[in-house]
């Protein structure tokens, strides 16, 4: 049986991979915290949908690594319109109330897991 964490992350992937802007905006919280090669910070669901359209990224999940009830690291193969050769990346996802509220993309699984464990420990000590 799929957890609500997995359901939200699967919906995020489906909406991004389909390039569905309205669905992408509905799949994320307000705000969603993002991290990627071009920066980090909170953005609105509308800004997230604009990124989906602008980037044209496709992310195929390859492995799932649960960290806590709200955190999951997903290793993915990423492709872009200008580069169809897959690049392996990993994303730290945080889910709140059935929506992805953080998507922190890192260059590899080790980095993503390290960040996810730090986030988990920070949340546990609040």
mmCIF file of N, CA and C in Angstrom:
data_model
loop_
_atom_site.group_PDB
_atom_site.id
_atom_site.type_symbol
_atom_site.label_atom_id
_atom_site.label_comp_id
_atom_site.label_asym_id
_atom_site.label_seq_id
_atom_site.Cartn_x
_atom_site.Cartn_y
_atom_site.Cartn_z
ATOM 1 N N UNK A 1 0.844 -1.185 0.000
ATOM 2 C CA UNK A 1 0.000 0.000 0.000
ATOM 3 C C UNK A 1 0.889 1.248 0.000
ATOM 4 N N UNK A 2 0.568 2.175 -0.870
ATOM 5 C CA UNK A 2 1.349 3.385 -1.031
ATOM 6 C C UNK A 2 1.032 4.382 0.085
ATOM 7 N N UNK A 3 2.068 4.981 0.673
ATOM 8 C CA UNK A 3 1.874 5.973 1.719
ATOM 9 C C UNK A 3 1.459 7.307 1.117
ATOM 10 N N UNK A 4 0.942 8.208 1.963
ATOM 11 C CA UNK A 4 0.577 9.544 1.470
ATOM 12 C C UNK A 4 1.812 10.294 1.001
ATOM 13 N N UNK A 5 2.971 10.003 1.603
ATOM 14 C CA UNK A 5 4.235 10.597 1.170
ATOM 15 C C UNK A 5 4.536 10.177 -0.275
ATOM 16 N N UNK A 6 4.465 8.884 -0.543
ATOM 17 C CA UNK A 6 4.716 8.377 -1.891
ATOM 18 C C UNK A 6 3.673 8.870 -2.888
ATOM 19 N N UNK A 7 2.418 8.927 -2.469
ATOM 20 C CA UNK A 7 1.350 9.408 -3.347
ATOM 21 C C UNK A 7 1.624 10.836 -3.794
ATOM 22 N N UNK A 8 1.997 11.702 -2.855
ATOM 23 C CA UNK A 8 2.270 13.106 -3.190
ATOM 24 C C UNK A 8 3.477 13.228 -4.119
ATOM 25 N N UNK A 9 4.513 12.436 -3.861
ATOM 26 C CA UNK A 9 5.723 12.495 -4.697
ATOM 27 C C UNK A 9 5.435 11.925 -6.087
ATOM 28 N N UNK A 10 4.655 10.876 -6.158
ATOM 29 C CA UNK A 10 4.266 10.329 -7.467
ATOM 30 C C UNK A 10 3.453 11.349 -8.266
ATOM 31 N N UNK A 11 2.556 12.060 -7.604
ATOM 32 C CA UNK A 11 1.761 13.090 -8.279
ATOM 33 C C UNK A 11 2.669 14.215 -8.772
ATOM 34 N N UNK A 12 3.647 14.603 -7.959
ATOM 35 C CA UNK A 12 4.610 15.640 -8.351
ATOM 36 C C UNK A 12 5.335 15.204 -9.625
ATOM 37 N N UNK A 13 5.872 13.962 -9.629
ATOM 38 C CA UNK A 13 6.588 13.463 -10.809
ATOM 39 C C UNK A 13 5.667 13.429 -12.031
ATOM 40 N N UNK A 14 4.454 12.923 -11.863
ATOM 41 C CA UNK A 14 3.526 12.813 -12.996
ATOM 42 C C UNK A 14 3.220 14.190 -13.573
ATOM 43 N N UNK A 15 2.963 15.159 -12.709
ATOM 44 C CA UNK A 15 2.605 16.492 -13.199
ATOM 45 C C UNK A 15 3.784 17.166 -13.894
ATOM 46 N N UNK A 16 4.981 17.013 -13.339
ATOM 47 C CA UNK A 16 6.180 17.595 -13.950
ATOM 48 C C UNK A 16 6.472 16.910 -15.285
ATOM 49 N N UNK A 17 6.455 15.594 -15.299
ATOM 50 C CA UNK A 17 6.806 14.858 -16.517
ATOM 51 C C UNK A 17 5.803 15.069 -17.647
ATOM 52 N N UNK A 18 4.558 15.334 -17.296
ATOM 53 C CA UNK A 18 3.551 15.622 -18.318
ATOM 54 C C UNK A 18 3.592 17.082 -18.748
ATOM 55 N N UNK A 19 4.325 17.914 -17.994
ATOM 56 C CA UNK A 19 4.361 19.336 -18.310
ATOM 57 C C UNK A 19 3.029 20.010 -18.076
ATOM 58 N N UNK A 20 2.219 19.437 -17.190
ATOM 59 C CA UNK A 20 0.879 19.953 -16.896
ATOM 60 C C UNK A 20 0.997 21.060 -15.853
ATOM 61 N N UNK A 21 0.875 22.305 -16.282
ATOM 62 C CA UNK A 21 1.127 23.444 -15.404
ATOM 63 C C UNK A 21 0.112 23.559 -14.282
ATOM 64 N N UNK A 22 -1.160 23.351 -14.566
ATOM 65 C CA UNK A 22 -2.179 23.448 -13.519
ATOM 66 C C UNK A 22 -2.022 22.317 -12.504
ATOM 67 N N UNK A 23 -1.784 21.136 -12.999
ATOM 68 C CA UNK A 23 -1.584 19.974 -12.120
ATOM 69 C C UNK A 23 -0.320 20.157 -11.287
ATOM 70 N N UNK A 24 0.741 20.697 -11.901
ATOM 71 C CA UNK A 24 1.988 20.942 -11.163
ATOM 72 C C UNK A 24 1.756 21.922 -10.023
ATOM 73 N N UNK A 25 1.019 22.988 -10.291
ATOM 74 C CA UNK A 25 0.737 23.985 -9.251
ATOM 75 C C UNK A 25 -0.095 23.370 -8.125
ATOM 76 N N UNK A 26 -1.003 22.473 -8.457
ATOM 77 C CA UNK A 26 -1.835 21.820 -7.423
ATOM 78 C C UNK A 26 -1.062 20.789 -6.615
ATOM 79 N N UNK A 27 0.041 20.267 -7.160
ATOM 80 C CA UNK A 27 0.803 19.197 -6.496
ATOM 81 C C UNK A 27 1.716 19.718 -5.392
ATOM 82 N N UNK A 28 1.889 21.042 -5.328
ATOM 83 C CA UNK A 28 2.851 21.610 -4.379
ATOM 84 C C UNK A 28 2.175 22.534 -3.384
ATOM 85 N N UNK A 29 2.861 22.733 -2.244
ATOM 86 C CA UNK A 29 2.371 23.634 -1.214
ATOM 87 C C UNK A 29 2.649 25.080 -1.588
ATOM 88 N N UNK A 30 2.112 25.970 -0.776
ATOM 89 C CA UNK A 30 2.334 27.405 -0.983
ATOM 90 C C UNK A 30 2.923 27.994 0.293
ATOM 91 N N UNK A 31 4.246 28.167 0.289
ATOM 92 C CA UNK A 31 5.179 28.021 -0.818
ATOM 93 C C UNK A 31 5.741 26.604 -0.894
ATOM 94 N N UNK A 32 6.500 26.366 -1.958
ATOM 95 C CA UNK A 32 7.344 25.176 -2.059
ATOM 96 C C UNK A 32 8.788 25.682 -2.012
ATOM 97 N N UNK A 33 9.606 25.016 -1.218
ATOM 98 C CA UNK A 33 11.025 25.366 -1.140
ATOM 99 C C UNK A 33 11.756 24.523 -2.170
ATOM 100 N N UNK A 34 12.548 25.186 -3.007
ATOM 101 C CA UNK A 34 13.270 24.478 -4.057
ATOM 102 C C UNK A 34 14.770 24.719 -3.912
ATOM 103 N N UNK A 35 15.527 23.768 -4.431
ATOM 104 C CA UNK A 35 16.983 23.874 -4.506
ATOM 105 C C UNK A 35 17.390 23.224 -5.808
ATOM 106 N N UNK A 36 18.231 23.921 -6.544
ATOM 107 C CA UNK A 36 18.725 23.394 -7.797
ATOM 108 C C UNK A 36 19.948 24.177 -8.224
ATOM 109 N N UNK A 37 20.455 23.887 -9.393
ATOM 110 C CA UNK A 37 21.685 24.536 -9.845
ATOM 111 C C UNK A 37 21.569 26.056 -9.991
ATOM 112 N N UNK A 38 20.348 26.559 -10.117
ATOM 113 C CA UNK A 38 20.183 28.004 -10.317
ATOM 114 C C UNK A 38 19.744 28.731 -9.058
ATOM 115 N N UNK A 39 19.722 28.033 -7.914
ATOM 116 C CA UNK A 39 19.390 28.733 -6.678
ATOM 117 C C UNK A 39 18.483 27.942 -5.772
ATOM 118 N N UNK A 40 18.141 28.613 -4.658
ATOM 119 C CA UNK A 40 17.322 27.977 -3.638
ATOM 120 C C UNK A 40 16.412 29.011 -3.006
ATOM 121 N N UNK A 41 15.289 28.539 -2.492
ATOM 122 C CA UNK A 41 14.391 29.409 -1.757
ATOM 123 C C UNK A 41 12.950 29.027 -1.968
ATOM 124 N N UNK A 42 12.055 29.743 -1.291
ATOM 125 C CA UNK A 42 10.628 29.467 -1.436
ATOM 126 C C UNK A 42 10.074 30.152 -2.686
ATOM 127 N N UNK A 43 9.189 29.438 -3.385
ATOM 128 C CA UNK A 43 8.491 29.998 -4.536
ATOM 129 C C UNK A 43 7.017 29.615 -4.436
ATOM 130 N N UNK A 44 6.189 30.323 -5.177
ATOM 131 C CA UNK A 44 4.754 30.034 -5.183
ATOM 132 C C UNK A 44 4.463 28.847 -6.105
ATOM 133 N N UNK A 45 3.280 28.263 -5.971
ATOM 134 C CA UNK A 45 2.905 27.207 -6.915
ATOM 135 C C UNK A 45 2.917 27.691 -8.369
ATOM 136 N N UNK A 46 2.545 28.931 -8.594
ATOM 137 C CA UNK A 46 2.559 29.476 -9.957
ATOM 138 C C UNK A 46 3.985 29.580 -10.481
ATOM 139 N N UNK A 47 4.909 30.013 -9.635
ATOM 140 C CA UNK A 47 6.317 30.079 -10.044
ATOM 141 C C UNK A 47 6.864 28.679 -10.309
ATOM 142 N N UNK A 48 6.429 27.702 -9.512
ATOM 143 C CA UNK A 48 6.844 26.324 -9.741
ATOM 144 C C UNK A 48 6.353 25.850 -11.109
ATOM 145 N N UNK A 49 5.092 26.133 -11.433
ATOM 146 C CA UNK A 49 4.541 25.733 -12.736
ATOM 147 C C UNK A 49 5.310 26.409 -13.873
ATOM 148 N N UNK A 50 5.697 27.664 -13.685
ATOM 149 C CA UNK A 50 6.503 28.358 -14.700
ATOM 150 C C UNK A 50 7.844 27.657 -14.896
ATOM 151 N N UNK A 51 8.452 27.194 -13.789
ATOM 152 C CA UNK A 51 9.716 26.463 -13.886
ATOM 153 C C UNK A 51 9.515 25.161 -14.666
ATOM 154 N N UNK A 52 8.427 24.457 -14.394
ATOM 155 C CA UNK A 52 8.135 23.213 -15.113
ATOM 156 C C UNK A 52 8.094 23.490 -16.611
ATOM 157 N N UNK A 53 7.407 24.553 -16.994
ATOM 158 C CA UNK A 53 7.286 24.891 -18.409
ATOM 159 C C UNK A 53 8.633 25.317 -18.996
ATOM 160 N N UNK A 54 9.341 26.189 -18.295
ATOM 161 C CA UNK A 54 10.615 26.736 -18.784
ATOM 162 C C UNK A 54 11.687 25.658 -18.910
ATOM 163 N N UNK A 55 11.783 24.783 -17.908
ATOM 164 C CA UNK A 55 12.864 23.789 -17.885
ATOM 165 C C UNK A 55 12.619 22.628 -18.841
ATOM 166 N N UNK A 56 11.367 22.209 -18.980
ATOM 167 C CA UNK A 56 11.060 21.047 -19.806
ATOM 168 C C UNK A 56 11.640 19.761 -19.248
ATOM 169 N N UNK A 57 12.020 19.768 -17.978
ATOM 170 C CA UNK A 57 12.672 18.615 -17.358
ATOM 171 C C UNK A 57 11.730 17.421 -17.258
ATOM 172 N N UNK A 58 12.314 16.258 -17.357
ATOM 173 C CA UNK A 58 11.635 14.989 -17.091
ATOM 174 C C UNK A 58 12.488 14.270 -16.052
ATOM 175 N N UNK A 59 11.847 13.751 -15.014
ATOM 176 C CA UNK A 59 12.564 13.069 -13.927
ATOM 177 C C UNK A 59 11.954 11.684 -13.716
ATOM 178 N N UNK A 60 12.716 10.647 -14.031
ATOM 179 C CA UNK A 60 12.236 9.275 -13.891
ATOM 180 C C UNK A 60 12.793 8.700 -12.593
ATOM 181 N N UNK A 61 11.924 8.397 -11.616
ATOM 182 C CA UNK A 61 12.393 7.840 -10.343
ATOM 183 C C UNK A 61 13.078 6.487 -10.552
ATOM 184 N N UNK A 62 14.207 6.302 -9.874
ATOM 185 C CA UNK A 62 14.961 5.048 -9.967
ATOM 186 C C UNK A 62 15.053 4.321 -8.635
ATOM 187 N N UNK A 63 15.180 5.066 -7.542
ATOM 188 C CA UNK A 63 15.211 4.425 -6.228
ATOM 189 C C UNK A 63 14.625 5.371 -5.194
ATOM 190 N N UNK A 64 13.990 4.791 -4.184
ATOM 191 C CA UNK A 64 13.296 5.553 -3.147
ATOM 192 C C UNK A 64 13.964 5.273 -1.807
ATOM 193 N N UNK A 65 14.203 6.336 -1.034
ATOM 194 C CA UNK A 65 14.905 6.210 0.243
ATOM 195 C C UNK A 65 14.148 6.989 1.316
ATOM 196 N N UNK A 66 13.267 6.305 2.070
ATOM 197 C CA UNK A 66 12.513 6.987 3.127
ATOM 198 C C UNK A 66 13.460 7.487 4.218
ATOM 199 N N UNK A 67 13.212 8.700 4.690
ATOM 200 C CA UNK A 67 14.030 9.293 5.744
ATOM 201 C C UNK A 67 13.201 9.512 7.005
ATOM 202 N N UNK A 68 11.961 9.936 6.844
ATOM 203 C CA UNK A 68 11.039 10.120 7.964
ATOM 204 C C UNK A 68 9.621 10.074 7.407
ATOM 205 N N UNK A 69 8.647 10.342 8.252
ATOM 206 C CA UNK A 69 7.249 10.315 7.812
ATOM 207 C C UNK A 69 6.960 11.381 6.767
ATOM 208 N N UNK A 70 7.778 12.444 6.729
ATOM 209 C CA UNK A 70 7.539 13.548 5.793
ATOM 210 C C UNK A 70 8.656 13.743 4.776
ATOM 211 N N UNK A 71 9.758 13.008 4.909
ATOM 212 C CA UNK A 71 10.919 13.196 4.033
ATOM 213 C C UNK A 71 11.244 11.919 3.270
ATOM 214 N N UNK A 72 11.540 12.103 1.981
ATOM 215 C CA UNK A 72 11.940 10.979 1.132
ATOM 216 C C UNK A 72 12.978 11.497 0.147
ATOM 217 N N UNK A 73 14.008 10.701 -0.082
ATOM 218 C CA UNK A 73 14.970 11.000 -1.137
ATOM 219 C C UNK A 73 14.663 10.069 -2.295
ATOM 220 N N UNK A 74 14.570 10.650 -3.482
ATOM 221 C CA UNK A 74 14.311 9.863 -4.683
ATOM 222 C C UNK A 74 15.459 10.094 -5.654
ATOM 223 N N UNK A 75 16.124 9.000 -6.016
ATOM 224 C CA UNK A 75 17.157 9.074 -7.044
ATOM 225 C C UNK A 75 16.443 9.015 -8.392
ATOM 226 N N UNK A 76 16.842 9.900 -9.321
ATOM 227 C CA UNK A 76 16.120 10.043 -10.572
ATOM 228 C C UNK A 76 17.081 10.163 -11.754
ATOM 229 N N UNK A 77 16.569 9.798 -12.922
ATOM 230 C CA UNK A 77 17.256 10.098 -14.179
ATOM 231 C C UNK A 77 16.566 11.324 -14.764
ATOM 232 N N UNK A 78 17.343 12.402 -14.930
ATOM 233 C CA UNK A 78 16.807 13.664 -15.441
ATOM 234 C C UNK A 78 17.203 13.854 -16.899
ATOM 235 N N UNK A 79 16.250 14.342 -17.694
ATOM 236 C CA UNK A 79 16.545 14.750 -19.071
ATOM 237 C C UNK A 79 15.892 16.106 -19.307
ATOM 238 N N UNK A 80 16.446 16.832 -20.265
ATOM 239 C CA UNK A 80 15.944 18.136 -20.661
ATOM 240 C C UNK A 80 15.790 18.144 -22.168
ATOM 241 N N UNK A 81 14.975 19.053 -22.706
ATOM 242 C CA UNK A 81 14.771 19.085 -24.161
ATOM 243 C C UNK A 81 16.081 19.176 -24.946
ATOM 244 N N UNK A 82 17.041 19.927 -24.438
ATOM 245 C CA UNK A 82 18.311 20.095 -25.152
ATOM 246 C C UNK A 82 19.313 18.976 -24.873
ATOM 247 N N UNK A 83 18.992 18.080 -23.927
ATOM 248 C CA UNK A 83 19.907 16.988 -23.586
ATOM 249 C C UNK A 83 19.088 15.760 -23.200
ATOM 250 N N UNK A 84 18.917 14.863 -24.158
ATOM 251 C CA UNK A 84 18.104 13.660 -23.935
ATOM 252 C C UNK A 84 18.868 12.544 -23.228
ATOM 253 N N UNK A 85 20.189 12.722 -23.046
ATOM 254 C CA UNK A 85 20.970 11.724 -22.325
ATOM 255 C C UNK A 85 20.689 11.876 -20.837
ATOM 256 N N UNK A 86 20.200 10.824 -20.169
ATOM 257 C CA UNK A 86 19.851 10.948 -18.756
ATOM 258 C C UNK A 86 21.056 11.291 -17.873
ATOM 259 N N UNK A 87 20.787 12.158 -16.900
ATOM 260 C CA UNK A 87 21.750 12.509 -15.864
ATOM 261 C C UNK A 87 21.175 12.040 -14.541
ATOM 262 N N UNK A 88 21.923 11.271 -13.781
ATOM 263 C CA UNK A 88 21.443 10.784 -12.490
ATOM 264 C C UNK A 88 21.546 11.899 -11.459
ATOM 265 N N UNK A 89 20.435 12.204 -10.792
ATOM 266 C CA UNK A 89 20.351 13.204 -9.735
ATOM 267 C C UNK A 89 19.580 12.589 -8.579
ATOM 268 N N UNK A 90 19.441 13.340 -7.493
ATOM 269 C CA UNK A 90 18.617 12.885 -6.374
ATOM 270 C C UNK A 90 17.927 14.093 -5.769
ATOM 271 N N UNK A 91 16.674 13.904 -5.375
ATOM 272 C CA UNK A 91 15.872 14.990 -4.829
ATOM 273 C C UNK A 91 15.387 14.628 -3.439
ATOM 274 N N UNK A 92 15.536 15.585 -2.510
ATOM 275 C CA UNK A 92 14.959 15.471 -1.174
ATOM 276 C C UNK A 92 13.562 16.074 -1.264
ATOM 277 N N UNK A 93 12.554 15.266 -0.976
ATOM 278 C CA UNK A 93 11.173 15.742 -0.964
ATOM 279 C C UNK A 93 10.669 15.829 0.465
ATOM 280 N N UNK A 94 9.936 16.917 0.748
ATOM 281 C CA UNK A 94 9.184 17.025 2.000
ATOM 282 C C UNK A 94 7.731 17.166 1.606
ATOM 283 N N UNK A 95 6.863 16.451 2.317
ATOM 284 C CA UNK A 95 5.435 16.478 2.030
ATOM 285 C C UNK A 95 4.678 16.922 3.278
ATOM 286 N N UNK A 96 3.739 17.838 3.071
ATOM 287 C CA UNK A 96 2.869 18.331 4.137
ATOM 288 C C UNK A 96 1.446 18.354 3.610
ATOM 289 N N UNK A 97 0.533 17.744 4.338
ATOM 290 C CA UNK A 97 -0.893 17.741 3.972
ATOM 291 C C UNK A 97 -1.118 17.298 2.522
ATOM 292 N N UNK A 98 -0.386 16.272 2.097
ATOM 293 C CA UNK A 98 -0.596 15.689 0.778
ATOM 294 C C UNK A 98 0.004 16.457 -0.388
ATOM 295 N N UNK A 99 0.822 17.481 -0.093
ATOM 296 C CA UNK A 99 1.455 18.262 -1.158
ATOM 297 C C UNK A 99 2.955 18.324 -0.922
ATOM 298 N N UNK A 100 3.717 18.382 -2.003
ATOM 299 C CA UNK A 100 5.165 18.523 -1.894
ATOM 300 C C UNK A 100 5.456 19.966 -1.491
ATOM 301 N N UNK A 101 6.115 20.132 -0.337
ATOM 302 C CA UNK A 101 6.429 21.475 0.167
ATOM 303 C C UNK A 101 7.926 21.776 0.086
ATOM 304 N N UNK A 102 8.717 20.809 -0.342
ATOM 305 C CA UNK A 102 10.138 21.037 -0.630
ATOM 306 C C UNK A 102 10.582 20.013 -1.672
ATOM 307 N N UNK A 103 11.359 20.498 -2.640
ATOM 308 C CA UNK A 103 11.980 19.646 -3.665
ATOM 309 C C UNK A 103 13.402 20.171 -3.833
ATOM 310 N N UNK A 104 14.330 19.496 -3.184
ATOM 311 C CA UNK A 104 15.719 19.942 -3.138
ATOM 312 C C UNK A 104 16.563 19.005 -3.982
ATOM 313 N N UNK A 105 16.886 19.431 -5.205
ATOM 314 C CA UNK A 105 17.609 18.578 -6.146
ATOM 315 C C UNK A 105 19.109 18.732 -5.954
ATOM 316 N N UNK A 106 19.764 17.588 -5.809
ATOM 317 C CA UNK A 106 21.211 17.554 -5.626
ATOM 318 C C UNK A 106 21.840 16.670 -6.696
ATOM 319 N N UNK A 107 23.158 16.787 -6.876
ATOM 320 C CA UNK A 107 23.793 16.068 -7.980
ATOM 321 C C UNK A 107 23.937 14.564 -7.777
ATOM 322 N N UNK A 108 23.767 14.079 -6.535
ATOM 323 C CA UNK A 108 23.945 12.644 -6.320
ATOM 324 C C UNK A 108 23.207 12.192 -5.069
ATOM 325 N N UNK A 109 23.031 10.880 -4.962
ATOM 326 C CA UNK A 109 22.289 10.284 -3.860
ATOM 327 C C UNK A 109 22.949 10.564 -2.512
ATOM 328 N N UNK A 110 24.250 10.454 -2.432
ATOM 329 C CA UNK A 110 24.951 10.671 -1.156
ATOM 330 C C UNK A 110 24.675 12.071 -0.617
ATOM 331 N N UNK A 111 24.807 13.085 -1.460
ATOM 332 C CA UNK A 111 24.554 14.471 -1.036
ATOM 333 C C UNK A 111 23.105 14.653 -0.593
ATOM 334 N N UNK A 112 22.181 14.067 -1.326
ATOM 335 C CA UNK A 112 20.768 14.205 -0.992
ATOM 336 C C UNK A 112 20.442 13.538 0.336
ATOM 337 N N UNK A 113 20.984 12.348 0.556
ATOM 338 C CA UNK A 113 20.740 11.667 1.827
ATOM 339 C C UNK A 113 21.338 12.444 2.993
ATOM 340 N N UNK A 114 22.529 12.986 2.821
ATOM 341 C CA UNK A 114 23.145 13.785 3.880
ATOM 342 C C UNK A 114 22.265 14.984 4.229
ATOM 343 N N UNK A 115 21.778 15.697 3.223
ATOM 344 C CA UNK A 115 20.916 16.849 3.470
ATOM 345 C C UNK A 115 19.610 16.423 4.130
ATOM 346 N N UNK A 116 19.034 15.333 3.674
ATOM 347 C CA UNK A 116 17.769 14.857 4.238
ATOM 348 C C UNK A 116 17.918 14.503 5.716
ATOM 349 N N UNK A 117 19.021 13.853 6.080
ATOM 350 C CA UNK A 117 19.227 13.499 7.484
ATOM 351 C C UNK A 117 19.427 14.744 8.341
ATOM 352 N N UNK A 118 20.103 15.748 7.807
ATOM 353 C CA UNK A 118 20.258 17.021 8.523
ATOM 354 C C UNK A 118 18.879 17.667 8.723
ATOM 355 N N UNK A 119 18.079 17.697 7.674
ATOM 356 C CA UNK A 119 16.728 18.264 7.786
ATOM 357 C C UNK A 119 15.893 17.517 8.814
ATOM 358 N N UNK A 120 15.981 16.196 8.814
ATOM 359 C CA UNK A 120 15.236 15.384 9.782
ATOM 360 C C UNK A 120 15.658 15.727 11.206
ATOM 361 N N UNK A 121 16.950 15.836 11.445
ATOM 362 C CA UNK A 121 17.443 16.142 12.792
ATOM 363 C C UNK A 121 17.052 17.565 13.212
ATOM 364 N N UNK A 122 17.100 18.506 12.288
ATOM 365 C CA UNK A 122 16.673 19.865 12.604
ATOM 366 C C UNK A 122 15.210 19.893 13.019
ATOM 367 N N UNK A 123 14.361 19.190 12.269
ATOM 368 C CA UNK A 123 12.932 19.164 12.583
ATOM 369 C C UNK A 123 12.678 18.492 13.931
ATOM 370 N N UNK A 124 13.470 17.477 14.242
ATOM 371 C CA UNK A 124 13.267 16.745 15.493
ATOM 372 C C UNK A 124 13.667 17.560 16.714
ATOM 373 N N UNK A 125 14.488 18.562 16.525
ATOM 374 C CA UNK A 125 14.975 19.342 17.671
ATOM 375 C C UNK A 125 14.285 20.702 17.798
ATOM 376 N N UNK A 126 13.234 20.941 17.004
ATOM 377 C CA UNK A 126 12.511 22.220 17.101
ATOM 378 C C UNK A 126 11.692 22.284 18.362
#
